[in-house]
Amino acid sequence: MKIFSEYFESCPLIAILRGIKPNEILSVGEELVEAGFKIIEVPLNSPEALKSIELATKHFTNDILIGAGTVLNTDEVQKVSNAGGRLIVSPHADPLIVTKTKALNLFAIPGFCSVTEAQSMIRCNADALKLFPAEGNPPETLKAIRAVLDQSIHILPVGGITPEKIAPYLKAGANGFGLGSALYRPGDKPNEVSLKARDFFNAMKEHQH
């Protein structure tokens, strides 16, 4: 079983497919994997989200990490685990969710927007932290937070991330990103998602040079 950092370091972008339907998950997922994504998240407020997660985990090999977003309580953690999902992403910092996730040997990315929340989630052994909503936490905020946190913890801004925002956040100390509506909107065709994915990968590459 791979550890979280193996997925994340080979591609630090998480594809968030809010609103995707079970009959679309495999075709869109294939395009994302082809583009280079290793982590795909289906928010639980999508239509039949658990079914999409189950289909994706059966279809893609262990090289691709499939999980759920918008996980709000421990019952949902169990349901995602039962569906085969191995990643639990929450919008908030709930120690119960992270503890339950880790007890099931799944990966946990809780949301946070303060140093207090971040430290609490690190103590619960979160695999990475989601700075959410990024719209309300500009790169300057991240830079200040990053300065006082353990450097080894991965921080991913999520919320309104576009290719143009990648460089400023990386400079401020982001390790990766969760990509939502700028990558996928309900009804997008697989080839449209593929084109948008390319813009994000190009933005990441530009910063690395």
PDB file of C-alpha atoms in Angstrom:
ATOM      1  CA  MET A   1       0.000   0.000   0.000  1.00  0.00           C
ATOM      2  CA  LYS A   2       1.451   3.361  -1.010  1.00  0.00           C
ATOM      3  CA  ILE A   3       1.791   6.143   1.514  1.00  0.00           C
ATOM      4  CA  PHE A   4       0.084   9.466   0.853  1.00  0.00           C
ATOM      5  CA  SER A   5       3.270  11.345  -0.034  1.00  0.00           C
ATOM      6  CA  GLU A   6       3.986   8.893  -2.881  1.00  0.00           C
ATOM      7  CA  TYR A   7       0.763   9.926  -4.618  1.00  0.00           C
ATOM      8  CA  PHE A   8       1.109  13.563  -3.710  1.00  0.00           C
ATOM      9  CA  GLU A   9       4.716  14.046  -4.664  1.00  0.00           C
ATOM     10  CA  SER A  10       4.248  12.464  -8.079  1.00  0.00           C
ATOM     11  CA  CYS A  11       1.415  14.956  -8.696  1.00  0.00           C
ATOM     12  CA  PRO A  12       0.571  17.593  -6.061  1.00  0.00           C
ATOM     13  CA  LEU A  13      -2.726  18.524  -7.728  1.00  0.00           C
ATOM     14  CA  ILE A  14      -5.999  16.983  -6.538  1.00  0.00           C
ATOM     15  CA  ALA A  15      -8.874  16.853  -9.019  1.00  0.00           C
ATOM     16  CA  ILE A  16     -12.144  17.763  -7.268  1.00  0.00           C
ATOM     17  CA  LEU A  17     -15.094  16.547  -9.339  1.00  0.00           C
ATOM     18  CA  ARG A  18     -18.020  18.235  -7.618  1.00  0.00           C
ATOM     19  CA  GLY A  19     -21.296  17.357  -9.317  1.00  0.00           C
ATOM     20  CA  ILE A  20     -19.960  14.476 -11.393  1.00  0.00           C
ATOM     21  CA  LYS A  21     -22.367  11.586 -12.058  1.00  0.00           C
ATOM     22  CA  PRO A  22     -21.561   7.860 -11.957  1.00  0.00           C
ATOM     23  CA  ASN A  23     -21.975   7.589 -15.750  1.00  0.00           C
ATOM     24  CA  GLU A  24     -19.293  10.281 -16.251  1.00  0.00           C
ATOM     25  CA  ILE A  25     -16.701   9.387 -13.614  1.00  0.00           C
ATOM     26  CA  LEU A  26     -14.711   6.886 -15.681  1.00  0.00           C
ATOM     27  CA  SER A  27     -14.464   8.916 -18.892  1.00  0.00           C
ATOM     28  CA  VAL A  28     -13.497  12.111 -17.045  1.00  0.00           C
ATOM     29  CA  GLY A  29     -11.243  10.140 -14.696  1.00  0.00           C
ATOM     30  CA  GLU A  30      -9.405   8.571 -17.640  1.00  0.00           C
ATOM     31  CA  GLU A  31      -8.631  12.021 -19.075  1.00  0.00           C
ATOM     32  CA  LEU A  32      -7.353  13.229 -15.702  1.00  0.00           C
ATOM     33  CA  VAL A  33      -5.115  10.195 -15.236  1.00  0.00           C
ATOM     34  CA  GLU A  34      -3.866  10.599 -18.788  1.00  0.00           C
ATOM     35  CA  ALA A  35      -3.057  14.255 -18.000  1.00  0.00           C
ATOM     36  CA  GLY A  36      -1.025  13.167 -14.966  1.00  0.00           C
ATOM     37  CA  PHE A  37      -3.357  13.327 -11.969  1.00  0.00           C
ATOM     38  CA  LYS A  38      -2.823  10.743  -9.215  1.00  0.00           C
ATOM     39  CA  ILE A  39      -5.537  11.869  -6.774  1.00  0.00           C
ATOM     40  CA  ILE A  40      -9.235  12.208  -7.608  1.00  0.00           C
ATOM     41  CA  GLU A  41     -11.815  13.450  -5.129  1.00  0.00           C
ATOM     42  CA  VAL A  42     -15.589  13.098  -5.507  1.00  0.00           C
ATOM     43  CA  PRO A  43     -17.386  15.449  -3.079  1.00  0.00           C
ATOM     44  CA  LEU A  44     -20.184  13.656  -1.240  1.00  0.00           C
ATOM     45  CA  ASN A  45     -22.688  16.330  -2.284  1.00  0.00           C
ATOM     46  CA  SER A  46     -22.382  15.091  -5.883  1.00  0.00           C
ATOM     47  CA  PRO A  47     -25.151  12.879  -7.354  1.00  0.00           C
ATOM     48  CA  GLU A  48     -24.689   9.273  -6.115  1.00  0.00           C
ATOM     49  CA  ALA A  49     -21.162  10.146  -4.987  1.00  0.00           C
ATOM     50  CA  LEU A  50     -20.520   6.805  -3.276  1.00  0.00           C
ATOM     51  CA  LYS A  51     -21.433   4.962  -6.466  1.00  0.00           C
ATOM     52  CA  SER A  52     -18.936   7.082  -8.440  1.00  0.00           C
ATOM     53  CA  ILE A  53     -16.244   6.368  -5.840  1.00  0.00           C
ATOM     54  CA  GLU A  54     -16.952   2.638  -6.002  1.00  0.00           C
ATOM     55  CA  LEU A  55     -16.816   2.606  -9.821  1.00  0.00           C
ATOM     56  CA  ALA A  56     -13.574   4.586  -9.872  1.00  0.00           C
ATOM     57  CA  THR A  57     -11.810   2.465  -7.251  1.00  0.00           C
ATOM     58  CA  LYS A  58     -12.684  -0.696  -9.167  1.00  0.00           C
ATOM     59  CA  HIS A  59     -11.607   0.777 -12.493  1.00  0.00           C
ATOM     60  CA  PHE A  60      -8.319   2.490 -11.640  1.00  0.00           C
ATOM     61  CA  THR A  61      -5.299   0.684 -10.242  1.00  0.00           C
ATOM     62  CA  ASN A  62      -3.745   1.419  -6.865  1.00  0.00           C
ATOM     63  CA  ASP A  63      -1.532   3.973  -8.619  1.00  0.00           C
ATOM     64  CA  ILE A  64      -4.502   6.339  -8.481  1.00  0.00           C
ATOM     65  CA  LEU A  65      -5.881   7.489  -5.132  1.00  0.00           C
ATOM     66  CA  ILE A  66      -9.675   7.844  -5.129  1.00  0.00           C
ATOM     67  CA  GLY A  67     -11.547   9.469  -2.295  1.00  0.00           C
ATOM     68  CA  ALA A  68     -14.319  11.724  -1.096  1.00  0.00           C
ATOM     69  CA  GLY A  69     -14.616  15.417  -0.379  1.00  0.00           C
ATOM     70  CA  THR A  70     -17.102  17.358   1.754  1.00  0.00           C
ATOM     71  CA  VAL A  71     -16.975  14.602   4.377  1.00  0.00           C
ATOM     72  CA  LEU A  72     -18.819  16.078   7.357  1.00  0.00           C
ATOM     73  CA  ASN A  73     -18.985  13.293   9.963  1.00  0.00           C
ATOM     74  CA  THR A  74     -17.600   9.904  10.962  1.00  0.00           C
ATOM     75  CA  ASP A  75     -20.568   7.973   9.509  1.00  0.00           C
ATOM     76  CA  GLU A  76     -19.630   9.346   6.090  1.00  0.00           C
ATOM     77  CA  VAL A  77     -16.001   8.282   6.623  1.00  0.00           C
ATOM     78  CA  GLN A  78     -17.239   4.704   7.129  1.00  0.00           C
ATOM     79  CA  LYS A  79     -19.444   4.851   4.031  1.00  0.00           C
ATOM     80  CA  VAL A  80     -16.567   6.079   1.864  1.00  0.00           C
ATOM     81  CA  SER A  81     -14.360   3.299   3.230  1.00  0.00           C
ATOM     82  CA  ASN A  82     -17.083   0.734   2.449  1.00  0.00           C
ATOM     83  CA  ALA A  83     -17.240   2.073  -1.139  1.00  0.00           C
ATOM     84  CA  GLY A  84     -13.483   1.549  -1.516  1.00  0.00           C
ATOM     85  CA  GLY A  85     -12.425   5.197  -1.212  1.00  0.00           C
ATOM     86  CA  ARG A  86      -9.101   5.762   0.529  1.00  0.00           C
ATOM     87  CA  LEU A  87      -8.962   9.541   0.906  1.00  0.00           C
ATOM     88  CA  ILE A  88     -11.147  11.653   3.203  1.00  0.00           C
ATOM     89  CA  VAL A  89     -11.221  15.395   2.562  1.00  0.00           C
ATOM     90  CA  SER A  90     -13.234  17.717   4.831  1.00  0.00           C
ATOM     91  CA  PRO A  91     -13.989  21.414   4.615  1.00  0.00           C
ATOM     92  CA  HIS A  92     -13.356  21.789   8.358  1.00  0.00           C
ATOM     93  CA  ALA A  93     -11.000  20.720  11.144  1.00  0.00           C
ATOM     94  CA  ASP A  94     -12.766  17.913  13.017  1.00  0.00           C
ATOM     95  CA  PRO A  95     -10.510  15.701  15.173  1.00  0.00           C
ATOM     96  CA  LEU A  96     -13.178  12.943  15.227  1.00  0.00           C
ATOM     97  CA  ILE A  97     -13.174  12.673  11.428  1.00  0.00           C
ATOM     98  CA  VAL A  98      -9.381  12.541  11.190  1.00  0.00           C
ATOM     99  CA  THR A  99      -9.083  10.018  14.036  1.00  0.00           C
ATOM    100  CA  LYS A 100     -11.719   7.758  12.456  1.00  0.00           C
ATOM    101  CA  THR A 101     -10.057   8.102   9.031  1.00  0.00           C
ATOM    102  CA  LYS A 102      -6.658   7.089  10.389  1.00  0.00           C
ATOM    103  CA  ALA A 103      -8.198   4.193  12.373  1.00  0.00           C
ATOM    104  CA  LEU A 104      -9.517   2.812   9.062  1.00  0.00           C
ATOM    105  CA  ASN A 105      -6.044   3.194   7.462  1.00  0.00           C
ATOM    106  CA  LEU A 106      -7.299   5.881   5.102  1.00  0.00           C
ATOM    107  CA  PHE A 107      -5.693   9.221   4.244  1.00  0.00           C
ATOM    108  CA  ALA A 108      -7.014  12.429   5.847  1.00  0.00           C
ATOM    109  CA  ILE A 109      -6.919  15.973   4.451  1.00  0.00           C
ATOM    110  CA  PRO A 110      -8.950  18.197   6.783  1.00  0.00           C
ATOM    111  CA  GLY A 111      -9.704  21.832   6.053  1.00  0.00           C
ATOM    112  CA  PHE A 112      -8.292  24.631   8.187  1.00  0.00           C
ATOM    113  CA  CYS A 113      -7.953  28.411   8.128  1.00  0.00           C
ATOM    114  CA  SER A 114      -6.099  29.198  11.356  1.00  0.00           C
ATOM    115  CA  VAL A 115      -2.845  28.144  12.996  1.00  0.00           C
ATOM    116  CA  THR A 116      -4.860  26.720  15.912  1.00  0.00           C
ATOM    117  CA  GLU A 117      -6.844  24.437  13.585  1.00  0.00           C
ATOM    118  CA  ALA A 118      -3.720  23.440  11.672  1.00  0.00           C
ATOM    119  CA  GLN A 119      -1.860  22.418  14.831  1.00  0.00           C
ATOM    120  CA  SER A 120      -4.870  20.467  16.078  1.00  0.00           C
ATOM    121  CA  MET A 121      -5.062  18.529  12.786  1.00  0.00           C
ATOM    122  CA  ILE A 122      -1.306  17.855  12.762  1.00  0.00           C
ATOM    123  CA  ARG A 123      -1.671  16.367  16.259  1.00  0.00           C
ATOM    124  CA  CYS A 124      -4.378  14.041  14.895  1.00  0.00           C
ATOM    125  CA  ASN A 125      -1.881  12.812  12.244  1.00  0.00           C
ATOM    126  CA  ALA A 126      -3.566  14.386   9.209  1.00  0.00           C
ATOM    127  CA  ASP A 127      -1.714  13.496   5.990  1.00  0.00           C
ATOM    128  CA  ALA A 128      -1.984  17.036   4.598  1.00  0.00           C
ATOM    129  CA  LEU A 129      -3.929  20.209   5.329  1.00  0.00           C
ATOM    130  CA  LYS A 130      -6.395  21.967   3.078  1.00  0.00           C
ATOM    131  CA  LEU A 131      -6.312  25.773   3.366  1.00  0.00           C
ATOM    132  CA  PHE A 132      -9.989  26.519   2.821  1.00  0.00           C
ATOM    133  CA  PRO A 133     -11.456  28.646   1.479  1.00  0.00           C
ATOM    134  CA  ALA A 134      -8.431  29.944  -0.399  1.00  0.00           C
ATOM    135  CA  GLU A 135     -10.518  32.902  -1.624  1.00  0.00           C
ATOM    136  CA  GLY A 136     -10.482  34.208   1.951  1.00  0.00           C
ATOM    137  CA  ASN A 137      -6.870  33.237   2.665  1.00  0.00           C
ATOM    138  CA  PRO A 138      -4.581  34.936   0.152  1.00  0.00           C
ATOM    139  CA  PRO A 139      -0.902  33.979  -0.303  1.00  0.00           C
ATOM    140  CA  GLU A 140       0.125  36.532   2.360  1.00  0.00           C
ATOM    141  CA  THR A 141      -1.975  34.664   4.941  1.00  0.00           C
ATOM    142  CA  LEU A 142      -0.495  31.335   3.908  1.00  0.00           C
ATOM    143  CA  LYS A 143       3.023  32.741   4.170  1.00  0.00           C
ATOM    144  CA  ALA A 144       2.389  33.835   7.766  1.00  0.00           C
ATOM    145  CA  ILE A 145       0.814  30.471   8.699  1.00  0.00           C
ATOM    146  CA  ARG A 146       3.550  28.487   6.958  1.00  0.00           C
ATOM    147  CA  ALA A 147       6.244  30.295   8.989  1.00  0.00           C
ATOM    148  CA  VAL A 148       5.002  28.802  12.257  1.00  0.00           C
ATOM    149  CA  LEU A 149       4.011  25.290  11.148  1.00  0.00           C
ATOM    150  CA  ASP A 150       6.163  22.202  10.801  1.00  0.00           C
ATOM    151  CA  GLN A 151       7.681  22.472   7.324  1.00  0.00           C
ATOM    152  CA  SER A 152       7.091  18.792   6.624  1.00  0.00           C
ATOM    153  CA  ILE A 153       3.283  19.123   6.592  1.00  0.00           C
ATOM    154  CA  HIS A 154       1.805  19.540   3.113  1.00  0.00           C
ATOM    155  CA  ILE A 155      -0.535  22.529   2.717  1.00  0.00           C
ATOM    156  CA  LEU A 156      -2.968  22.722  -0.208  1.00  0.00           C
ATOM    157  CA  PRO A 157      -4.993  25.849  -0.913  1.00  0.00           C
ATOM    158  CA  VAL A 158      -8.489  24.919  -2.140  1.00  0.00           C
ATOM    159  CA  GLY A 159     -11.274  27.177  -3.360  1.00  0.00           C
ATOM    160  CA  GLY A 160     -11.204  29.342  -6.455  1.00  0.00           C
ATOM    161  CA  ILE A 161      -7.747  28.171  -7.547  1.00  0.00           C
ATOM    162  CA  THR A 162      -7.015  29.083 -11.184  1.00  0.00           C
ATOM    163  CA  PRO A 163      -3.764  28.565 -13.123  1.00  0.00           C
ATOM    164  CA  GLU A 164      -2.897  32.254 -12.478  1.00  0.00           C
ATOM    165  CA  LYS A 165      -3.013  31.742  -8.699  1.00  0.00           C
ATOM    166  CA  ILE A 166      -0.598  28.789  -8.662  1.00  0.00           C
ATOM    167  CA  ALA A 167       2.677  30.751  -8.647  1.00  0.00           C
ATOM    168  CA  PRO A 168       1.830  33.246  -5.858  1.00  0.00           C
ATOM    169  CA  TYR A 169       0.652  30.445  -3.556  1.00  0.00           C
ATOM    170  CA  LEU A 170       3.673  28.245  -4.301  1.00  0.00           C
ATOM    171  CA  LYS A 171       5.945  31.196  -3.465  1.00  0.00           C
ATOM    172  CA  ALA A 172       4.051  31.617  -0.188  1.00  0.00           C
ATOM    173  CA  GLY A 173       4.691  27.992   0.784  1.00  0.00           C
ATOM    174  CA  ALA A 174       1.881  25.917  -0.734  1.00  0.00           C
ATOM    175  CA  ASN A 175       2.859  22.328  -1.606  1.00  0.00           C
ATOM    176  CA  GLY A 176      -0.013  21.599  -3.969  1.00  0.00           C
ATOM    177  CA  PHE A 177      -3.621  22.442  -4.710  1.00  0.00           C
ATOM    178  CA  GLY A 178      -7.143  21.101  -4.798  1.00  0.00           C
ATOM    179  CA  LEU A 179      -8.700  22.078  -8.117  1.00  0.00           C
ATOM    180  CA  GLY A 180     -12.443  22.512  -8.283  1.00  0.00           C
ATOM    181  CA  SER A 181     -14.613  24.420 -10.729  1.00  0.00           C
ATOM    182  CA  ALA A 182     -11.681  25.805 -12.756  1.00  0.00           C
ATOM    183  CA  LEU A 183     -10.866  22.187 -13.658  1.00  0.00           C
ATOM    184  CA  TYR A 184     -14.297  20.543 -13.755  1.00  0.00           C
ATOM    185  CA  ARG A 185     -17.835  21.867 -13.796  1.00  0.00           C
ATOM    186  CA  PRO A 186     -20.870  19.559 -13.982  1.00  0.00           C
ATOM    187  CA  GLY A 187     -21.568  18.735 -17.602  1.00  0.00           C
ATOM    188  CA  ASP A 188     -18.000  19.322 -18.833  1.00  0.00           C
ATOM    189  CA  LYS A 189     -16.930  16.881 -21.543  1.00  0.00           C
ATOM    190  CA  PRO A 190     -13.799  14.804 -20.882  1.00  0.00           C
ATOM    191  CA  ASN A 191     -11.807  16.625 -23.576  1.00  0.00           C
ATOM    192  CA  GLU A 192     -12.710  20.026 -22.034  1.00  0.00           C
ATOM    193  CA  VAL A 193     -11.421  18.819 -18.657  1.00  0.00           C
ATOM    194  CA  SER A 194      -8.247  17.594 -20.335  1.00  0.00           C
ATOM    195  CA  LEU A 195      -7.550  21.047 -21.819  1.00  0.00           C
ATOM    196  CA  LYS A 196      -8.117  22.747 -18.468  1.00  0.00           C
ATOM    197  CA  ALA A 197      -5.847  20.189 -16.767  1.00  0.00           C
ATOM    198  CA  ARG A 198      -3.060  21.098 -19.182  1.00  0.00           C
ATOM    199  CA  ASP A 199      -3.252  24.773 -18.145  1.00  0.00           C
ATOM    200  CA  PHE A 200      -2.762  23.802 -14.491  1.00  0.00           C
ATOM    201  CA  PHE A 201       0.177  21.516 -15.224  1.00  0.00           C
ATOM    202  CA  ASN A 202       1.805  24.236 -17.308  1.00  0.00           C
ATOM    203  CA  ALA A 203       1.389  26.703 -14.417  1.00  0.00           C
ATOM    204  CA  MET A 204       3.073  24.240 -12.045  1.00  0.00           C
ATOM    205  CA  LYS A 205       5.938  23.619 -14.504  1.00  0.00           C
ATOM    206  CA  GLU A 206       6.553  27.329 -14.992  1.00  0.00           C
ATOM    207  CA  HIS A 207       7.091  27.755 -11.282  1.00  0.00           C
ATOM    208  CA  GLN A 208       9.506  24.821 -11.105  1.00  0.00           C
ATOM    209  CA  HIS A 209      11.864  26.289 -13.703  1.00  0.00           C
TER     210      HIS A 209
END
